[in-house]
Amino acid sequence: MATRRLTAGLLAGLVLLASCSGAPTTTTTAPAPPIQIVFRPFETTWTPADDVEQVTALALDELVRLGGSALVPVSLPPETDSSAGRLAISRRDPPGEVYVDVYITFTQDGHEAALSLSSYPADQVHPTCVERKVKENSLEAVEVRSASGCVFTNTVGLSFIEWNDGDRWYHVETFMQPDDAISWLTDWEQLP
C-alpha cells in the first residue's frame, strides 16, 4: 500500500513537472533594450568660437570620414568678451548612428553663457516637433534656419530648441533667450 502511494505521488509529480516545463512563462518585466555602445572617435577645441577657418581645418576631414555634419558659429552674440568652442563626433552602435555635438561658451559683461547644439541624421528615431507638440502643450512652434521647429523653456530658464531640415535633426540647449539663440543660429555655417 505504501509503495502504491509513493508510486502515485511520483507519477503525479512527473505529470505536473512535464506539463509545467513546456508551458510559456509569463513575466511582468519589460524586455531588456539592446545594448548600445557610444564611441567618441574625435573631439577638438578652438578659440575664439567664431573662427570658422580653424574649426574647419581641425574637424572637416573627420566629419567627412565619419559621416557627420555640424553647424558652427561664424559670429558671436553682441558684446562678447571671450569665447571657446568644442566639437565632438560620436558614433552609437547599433545602429551605427553618427552625431555631432558643438558646445560654445562665451562671456558677456563678466557673465558666462553657453549654447550646445547636437546634430543627428534625420530618421524615425527622433520625434518631430509636430509629434511632440501633440504630447506637450508647452511647446511653441518656431522657424529655425528656414525650417519648422519648436522651442520649450523650463522653469529654470533652460531652453530647448529643435528642428529638422530634412537631412539632419538638431537639438539645442541654452540659457539664452530663445529668440536671441534662434537669430544667432541663422548665421552658423554647416560643415561639410
PDB file of C-alpha atoms in Angstrom:
ATOM      1  CA  MET A   1       0.000   0.000   0.000  1.00  0.00           C
ATOM      2  CA  ALA A   2       2.816   2.395   0.880  1.00  0.00           C
ATOM      3  CA  THR A   3       4.527   1.553  -2.419  1.00  0.00           C
ATOM      4  CA  ARG A   4       1.345   2.402  -4.323  1.00  0.00           C
ATOM      5  CA  ARG A   5       1.069   5.789  -2.636  1.00  0.00           C
ATOM      6  CA  LEU A   6       4.739   6.506  -3.320  1.00  0.00           C
ATOM      7  CA  THR A   7       4.342   5.466  -6.960  1.00  0.00           C
ATOM      8  CA  ALA A   8       1.146   7.506  -7.341  1.00  0.00           C
ATOM      9  CA  GLY A   9       2.839  10.507  -5.744  1.00  0.00           C
ATOM     10  CA  LEU A  10       5.878  10.209  -8.010  1.00  0.00           C
ATOM     11  CA  LEU A  11       3.653   9.753 -11.058  1.00  0.00           C
ATOM     12  CA  ALA A  12       1.597  12.846 -10.150  1.00  0.00           C
ATOM     13  CA  GLY A  13       4.811  14.814  -9.640  1.00  0.00           C
ATOM     14  CA  LEU A  14       6.179  13.713 -13.027  1.00  0.00           C
ATOM     15  CA  VAL A  15       2.919  14.629 -14.776  1.00  0.00           C
ATOM     16  CA  LEU A  16       2.910  18.043 -13.100  1.00  0.00           C
ATOM     17  CA  LEU A  17       6.577  18.607 -13.945  1.00  0.00           C
ATOM     18  CA  ALA A  18       6.071  17.567 -17.571  1.00  0.00           C
ATOM     19  CA  SER A  19       3.011  19.763 -18.019  1.00  0.00           C
ATOM     20  CA  CYS A  20       4.662  22.828 -16.489  1.00  0.00           C
ATOM     21  CA  SER A  21       8.015  22.541 -18.205  1.00  0.00           C
ATOM     22  CA  GLY A  22       6.576  23.236 -21.667  1.00  0.00           C
ATOM     23  CA  ALA A  23       4.245  25.995 -20.525  1.00  0.00           C
ATOM     24  CA  PRO A  24       5.213  29.506 -21.535  1.00  0.00           C
ATOM     25  CA  THR A  25       6.335  31.648 -18.656  1.00  0.00           C
ATOM     26  CA  THR A  26       4.767  34.999 -18.054  1.00  0.00           C
ATOM     27  CA  THR A  27       6.746  37.908 -16.788  1.00  0.00           C
ATOM     28  CA  THR A  28       5.868  41.371 -15.638  1.00  0.00           C
ATOM     29  CA  THR A  29       9.225  42.906 -16.542  1.00  0.00           C
ATOM     30  CA  ALA A  30       9.840  44.676 -19.817  1.00  0.00           C
ATOM     31  CA  PRO A  31      12.274  43.117 -22.262  1.00  0.00           C
ATOM     32  CA  ALA A  32      15.790  44.429 -21.942  1.00  0.00           C
ATOM     33  CA  PRO A  33      16.715  47.055 -24.540  1.00  0.00           C
ATOM     34  CA  PRO A  34      19.569  46.179 -26.863  1.00  0.00           C
ATOM     35  CA  ILE A  35      22.974  47.169 -25.576  1.00  0.00           C
ATOM     36  CA  GLN A  36      24.329  50.277 -27.284  1.00  0.00           C
ATOM     37  CA  ILE A  37      27.918  51.416 -27.192  1.00  0.00           C
ATOM     38  CA  VAL A  38      28.893  55.035 -27.792  1.00  0.00           C
ATOM     39  CA  PHE A  39      32.335  55.720 -29.235  1.00  0.00           C
ATOM     40  CA  ARG A  40      33.808  59.212 -29.373  1.00  0.00           C
ATOM     41  CA  PRO A  41      36.362  58.894 -32.195  1.00  0.00           C
ATOM     42  CA  PHE A  42      37.037  62.632 -32.470  1.00  0.00           C
ATOM     43  CA  GLU A  43      36.981  65.732 -30.300  1.00  0.00           C
ATOM     44  CA  THR A  44      38.592  69.144 -30.709  1.00  0.00           C
ATOM     45  CA  THR A  45      38.523  72.605 -29.174  1.00  0.00           C
ATOM     46  CA  TRP A  46      39.213  76.043 -30.621  1.00  0.00           C
ATOM     47  CA  THR A  47      39.213  79.672 -29.619  1.00  0.00           C
ATOM     48  CA  PRO A  48      37.669  82.091 -30.408  1.00  0.00           C
ATOM     49  CA  ALA A  49      34.460  80.190 -31.119  1.00  0.00           C
ATOM     50  CA  ASP A  50      33.705  82.113 -34.322  1.00  0.00           C
ATOM     51  CA  ASP A  51      36.997  81.104 -36.017  1.00  0.00           C
ATOM     52  CA  VAL A  52      35.397  79.003 -38.764  1.00  0.00           C
ATOM     53  CA  GLU A  53      38.692  78.509 -40.602  1.00  0.00           C
ATOM     54  CA  GLN A  54      40.286  76.989 -37.502  1.00  0.00           C
ATOM     55  CA  VAL A  55      37.457  74.554 -36.729  1.00  0.00           C
ATOM     56  CA  THR A  56      37.182  73.632 -40.421  1.00  0.00           C
ATOM     57  CA  ALA A  57      40.906  72.799 -40.514  1.00  0.00           C
ATOM     58  CA  LEU A  58      40.595  70.770 -37.311  1.00  0.00           C
ATOM     59  CA  ALA A  59      37.348  68.881 -37.946  1.00  0.00           C
ATOM     60  CA  LEU A  60      36.356  68.779 -41.623  1.00  0.00           C
ATOM     61  CA  ASP A  61      38.320  65.643 -42.574  1.00  0.00           C
ATOM     62  CA  GLU A  62      36.934  63.739 -39.571  1.00  0.00           C
ATOM     63  CA  LEU A  63      33.364  64.863 -40.267  1.00  0.00           C
ATOM     64  CA  VAL A  64      33.680  63.604 -43.846  1.00  0.00           C
ATOM     65  CA  ARG A  65      35.408  60.351 -42.823  1.00  0.00           C
ATOM     66  CA  LEU A  66      32.849  59.515 -40.129  1.00  0.00           C
ATOM     67  CA  GLY A  67      29.777  60.797 -41.984  1.00  0.00           C
ATOM     68  CA  GLY A  68      28.851  63.581 -39.582  1.00  0.00           C
ATOM     69  CA  SER A  69      27.662  67.123 -40.101  1.00  0.00           C
ATOM     70  CA  ALA A  70      27.839  70.142 -37.810  1.00  0.00           C
ATOM     71  CA  LEU A  71      26.795  73.752 -37.549  1.00  0.00           C
ATOM     72  CA  VAL A  72      29.490  76.148 -36.285  1.00  0.00           C
ATOM     73  CA  PRO A  73      29.251  79.877 -35.499  1.00  0.00           C
ATOM     74  CA  VAL A  74      30.661  82.473 -37.889  1.00  0.00           C
ATOM     75  CA  SER A  75      29.897  85.306 -35.464  1.00  0.00           C
ATOM     76  CA  LEU A  76      29.299  85.767 -31.753  1.00  0.00           C
ATOM     77  CA  PRO A  77      26.485  87.467 -29.843  1.00  0.00           C
ATOM     78  CA  PRO A  78      26.961  91.231 -29.395  1.00  0.00           C
ATOM     79  CA  GLU A  79      29.301  92.395 -26.632  1.00  0.00           C
ATOM     80  CA  THR A  80      31.033  89.019 -26.295  1.00  0.00           C
ATOM     81  CA  ASP A  81      34.301  89.346 -24.382  1.00  0.00           C
ATOM     82  CA  SER A  82      35.795  85.886 -24.965  1.00  0.00           C
ATOM     83  CA  SER A  83      34.654  82.547 -26.357  1.00  0.00           C
ATOM     84  CA  ALA A  84      35.653  78.951 -26.956  1.00  0.00           C
ATOM     85  CA  GLY A  85      34.238  76.054 -28.924  1.00  0.00           C
ATOM     86  CA  ARG A  86      34.328  72.275 -28.605  1.00  0.00           C
ATOM     87  CA  LEU A  87      33.206  69.824 -31.268  1.00  0.00           C
ATOM     88  CA  ALA A  88      32.747  66.121 -30.504  1.00  0.00           C
ATOM     89  CA  ILE A  89      31.841  63.426 -33.018  1.00  0.00           C
ATOM     90  CA  SER A  90      30.231  60.307 -31.546  1.00  0.00           C
ATOM     91  CA  ARG A  91      29.029  57.031 -33.011  1.00  0.00           C
ATOM     92  CA  ARG A  92      26.325  54.892 -31.406  1.00  0.00           C
ATOM     93  CA  ASP A  93      26.413  51.160 -32.267  1.00  0.00           C
ATOM     94  CA  PRO A  94      23.947  49.738 -33.055  1.00  0.00           C
ATOM     95  CA  PRO A  95      22.602  51.271 -35.295  1.00  0.00           C
ATOM     96  CA  GLY A  96      25.828  52.994 -36.402  1.00  0.00           C
ATOM     97  CA  GLU A  97      24.389  56.492 -35.966  1.00  0.00           C
ATOM     98  CA  VAL A  98      26.928  59.335 -36.124  1.00  0.00           C
ATOM     99  CA  TYR A  99      26.049  62.513 -34.269  1.00  0.00           C
ATOM    100  CA  VAL A 100      27.951  65.705 -33.602  1.00  0.00           C
ATOM    101  CA  ASP A 101      27.843  67.945 -30.542  1.00  0.00           C
ATOM    102  CA  VAL A 102      29.051  71.549 -30.691  1.00  0.00           C
ATOM    103  CA  TYR A 103      29.493  73.421 -27.402  1.00  0.00           C
ATOM    104  CA  ILE A 104      30.051  77.167 -27.439  1.00  0.00           C
ATOM    105  CA  THR A 105      30.876  79.099 -24.275  1.00  0.00           C
ATOM    106  CA  PHE A 106      31.271  82.853 -24.147  1.00  0.00           C
ATOM    107  CA  THR A 107      31.345  85.714 -21.671  1.00  0.00           C
ATOM    108  CA  GLN A 108      29.366  88.935 -21.828  1.00  0.00           C
ATOM    109  CA  ASP A 109      29.904  91.617 -19.184  1.00  0.00           C
ATOM    110  CA  GLY A 110      31.691  89.095 -16.973  1.00  0.00           C
ATOM    111  CA  HIS A 111      28.872  86.518 -17.125  1.00  0.00           C
ATOM    112  CA  GLU A 112      29.422  83.140 -18.750  1.00  0.00           C
ATOM    113  CA  ALA A 113      26.868  81.866 -21.244  1.00  0.00           C
ATOM    114  CA  ALA A 114      26.719  78.728 -23.352  1.00  0.00           C
ATOM    115  CA  LEU A 115      24.887  77.003 -26.161  1.00  0.00           C
ATOM    116  CA  SER A 116      25.095  73.320 -27.061  1.00  0.00           C
ATOM    117  CA  LEU A 117      23.895  72.031 -30.409  1.00  0.00           C
ATOM    118  CA  SER A 118      23.531  68.345 -31.293  1.00  0.00           C
ATOM    119  CA  SER A 119      23.162  67.204 -34.890  1.00  0.00           C
ATOM    120  CA  TYR A 120      21.756  63.769 -35.762  1.00  0.00           C
ATOM    121  CA  PRO A 121      20.749  62.137 -39.054  1.00  0.00           C
ATOM    122  CA  ALA A 122      17.054  62.791 -39.741  1.00  0.00           C
ATOM    123  CA  ASP A 123      15.352  59.463 -39.123  1.00  0.00           C
ATOM    124  CA  GLN A 124      12.400  57.819 -37.465  1.00  0.00           C
ATOM    125  CA  VAL A 125      14.077  57.645 -34.022  1.00  0.00           C
ATOM    126  CA  HIS A 126      13.913  61.345 -33.190  1.00  0.00           C
ATOM    127  CA  PRO A 127      10.418  62.784 -32.797  1.00  0.00           C
ATOM    128  CA  THR A 128       9.459  65.805 -34.826  1.00  0.00           C
ATOM    129  CA  CYS A 129       8.138  68.940 -33.168  1.00  0.00           C
ATOM    130  CA  VAL A 130       4.698  68.180 -34.575  1.00  0.00           C
ATOM    131  CA  GLU A 131       4.724  64.745 -32.900  1.00  0.00           C
ATOM    132  CA  ARG A 132       5.969  66.193 -29.618  1.00  0.00           C
ATOM    133  CA  LYS A 133       3.528  69.121 -29.687  1.00  0.00           C
ATOM    134  CA  VAL A 134       0.648  66.650 -29.537  1.00  0.00           C
ATOM    135  CA  LYS A 135       2.038  65.283 -26.248  1.00  0.00           C
ATOM    136  CA  GLU A 136       3.350  68.514 -24.722  1.00  0.00           C
ATOM    137  CA  ASN A 137       1.173  71.610 -24.881  1.00  0.00           C
ATOM    138  CA  SER A 138       4.026  73.852 -23.729  1.00  0.00           C
ATOM    139  CA  LEU A 139       5.987  73.603 -26.993  1.00  0.00           C
ATOM    140  CA  GLU A 140       5.938  76.706 -29.159  1.00  0.00           C
ATOM    141  CA  ALA A 141       6.248  76.439 -32.942  1.00  0.00           C
ATOM    142  CA  VAL A 142       9.139  78.483 -34.387  1.00  0.00           C
ATOM    143  CA  GLU A 143      11.132  78.756 -37.586  1.00  0.00           C
ATOM    144  CA  VAL A 144      14.836  77.951 -37.291  1.00  0.00           C
ATOM    145  CA  ARG A 145      17.173  78.336 -40.280  1.00  0.00           C
ATOM    146  CA  SER A 146      14.158  78.328 -42.657  1.00  0.00           C
ATOM    147  CA  ALA A 147      12.822  75.055 -41.207  1.00  0.00           C
ATOM    148  CA  SER A 148       9.873  74.328 -38.934  1.00  0.00           C
ATOM    149  CA  GLY A 149      10.895  73.807 -35.356  1.00  0.00           C
ATOM    150  CA  CYS A 150       9.822  74.168 -31.768  1.00  0.00           C
ATOM    151  CA  VAL A 151      11.049  75.689 -28.534  1.00  0.00           C
ATOM    152  CA  PHE A 152      10.385  74.858 -24.901  1.00  0.00           C
ATOM    153  CA  THR A 153      11.734  76.720 -21.864  1.00  0.00           C
ATOM    154  CA  ASN A 154      11.608  75.012 -18.482  1.00  0.00           C
ATOM    155  CA  THR A 155      11.008  76.640 -15.105  1.00  0.00           C
ATOM    156  CA  VAL A 156      14.713  77.422 -14.510  1.00  0.00           C
ATOM    157  CA  GLY A 157      15.117  79.159 -17.872  1.00  0.00           C
ATOM    158  CA  LEU A 158      16.818  76.392 -19.856  1.00  0.00           C
ATOM    159  CA  SER A 159      15.510  76.490 -23.418  1.00  0.00           C
ATOM    160  CA  PHE A 160      15.354  73.539 -25.795  1.00  0.00           C
ATOM    161  CA  ILE A 161      15.160  74.353 -29.494  1.00  0.00           C
ATOM    162  CA  GLU A 162      14.648  71.623 -32.094  1.00  0.00           C
ATOM    163  CA  TRP A 163      14.229  71.479 -35.844  1.00  0.00           C
ATOM    164  CA  ASN A 164      14.643  69.117 -38.771  1.00  0.00           C
ATOM    165  CA  ASP A 165      15.966  70.394 -42.096  1.00  0.00           C
ATOM    166  CA  GLY A 166      15.196  67.170 -43.959  1.00  0.00           C
ATOM    167  CA  ASP A 167      18.710  65.716 -43.728  1.00  0.00           C
ATOM    168  CA  ARG A 168      19.579  66.447 -40.106  1.00  0.00           C
ATOM    169  CA  TRP A 169      17.711  66.727 -36.810  1.00  0.00           C
ATOM    170  CA  TYR A 170      19.035  69.424 -34.452  1.00  0.00           C
ATOM    171  CA  HIS A 171      18.648  69.861 -30.703  1.00  0.00           C
ATOM    172  CA  VAL A 172      19.864  72.987 -28.855  1.00  0.00           C
ATOM    173  CA  GLU A 173      20.105  73.623 -25.114  1.00  0.00           C
ATOM    174  CA  THR A 174      20.861  77.110 -23.792  1.00  0.00           C
ATOM    175  CA  PHE A 175      20.003  79.659 -21.129  1.00  0.00           C
ATOM    176  CA  MET A 176      19.979  82.372 -23.816  1.00  0.00           C
ATOM    177  CA  GLN A 177      16.650  83.928 -24.726  1.00  0.00           C
ATOM    178  CA  PRO A 178      15.189  81.621 -27.413  1.00  0.00           C
ATOM    179  CA  ASP A 179      14.724  84.472 -29.929  1.00  0.00           C
ATOM    180  CA  ASP A 180      18.363  85.537 -29.473  1.00  0.00           C
ATOM    181  CA  ALA A 181      19.614  81.961 -29.872  1.00  0.00           C
ATOM    182  CA  ILE A 182      17.479  81.347 -32.984  1.00  0.00           C
ATOM    183  CA  SER A 183      18.672  84.606 -34.518  1.00  0.00           C
ATOM    184  CA  TRP A 184      22.307  83.688 -33.810  1.00  0.00           C
ATOM    185  CA  LEU A 185      21.899  80.141 -35.222  1.00  0.00           C
ATOM    186  CA  THR A 186      20.693  81.591 -38.537  1.00  0.00           C
ATOM    187  CA  ASP A 187      24.265  82.663 -39.342  1.00  0.00           C
ATOM    188  CA  TRP A 188      26.006  79.416 -38.376  1.00  0.00           C
ATOM    189  CA  GLU A 189      27.851  77.568 -41.144  1.00  0.00           C
ATOM    190  CA  GLN A 190      27.299  73.908 -41.961  1.00  0.00           C
ATOM    191  CA  LEU A 191      30.296  71.561 -42.154  1.00  0.00           C
ATOM    192  CA  PRO A 192      30.676  69.772 -44.563  1.00  0.00           C
TER     193      PRO A 192
END
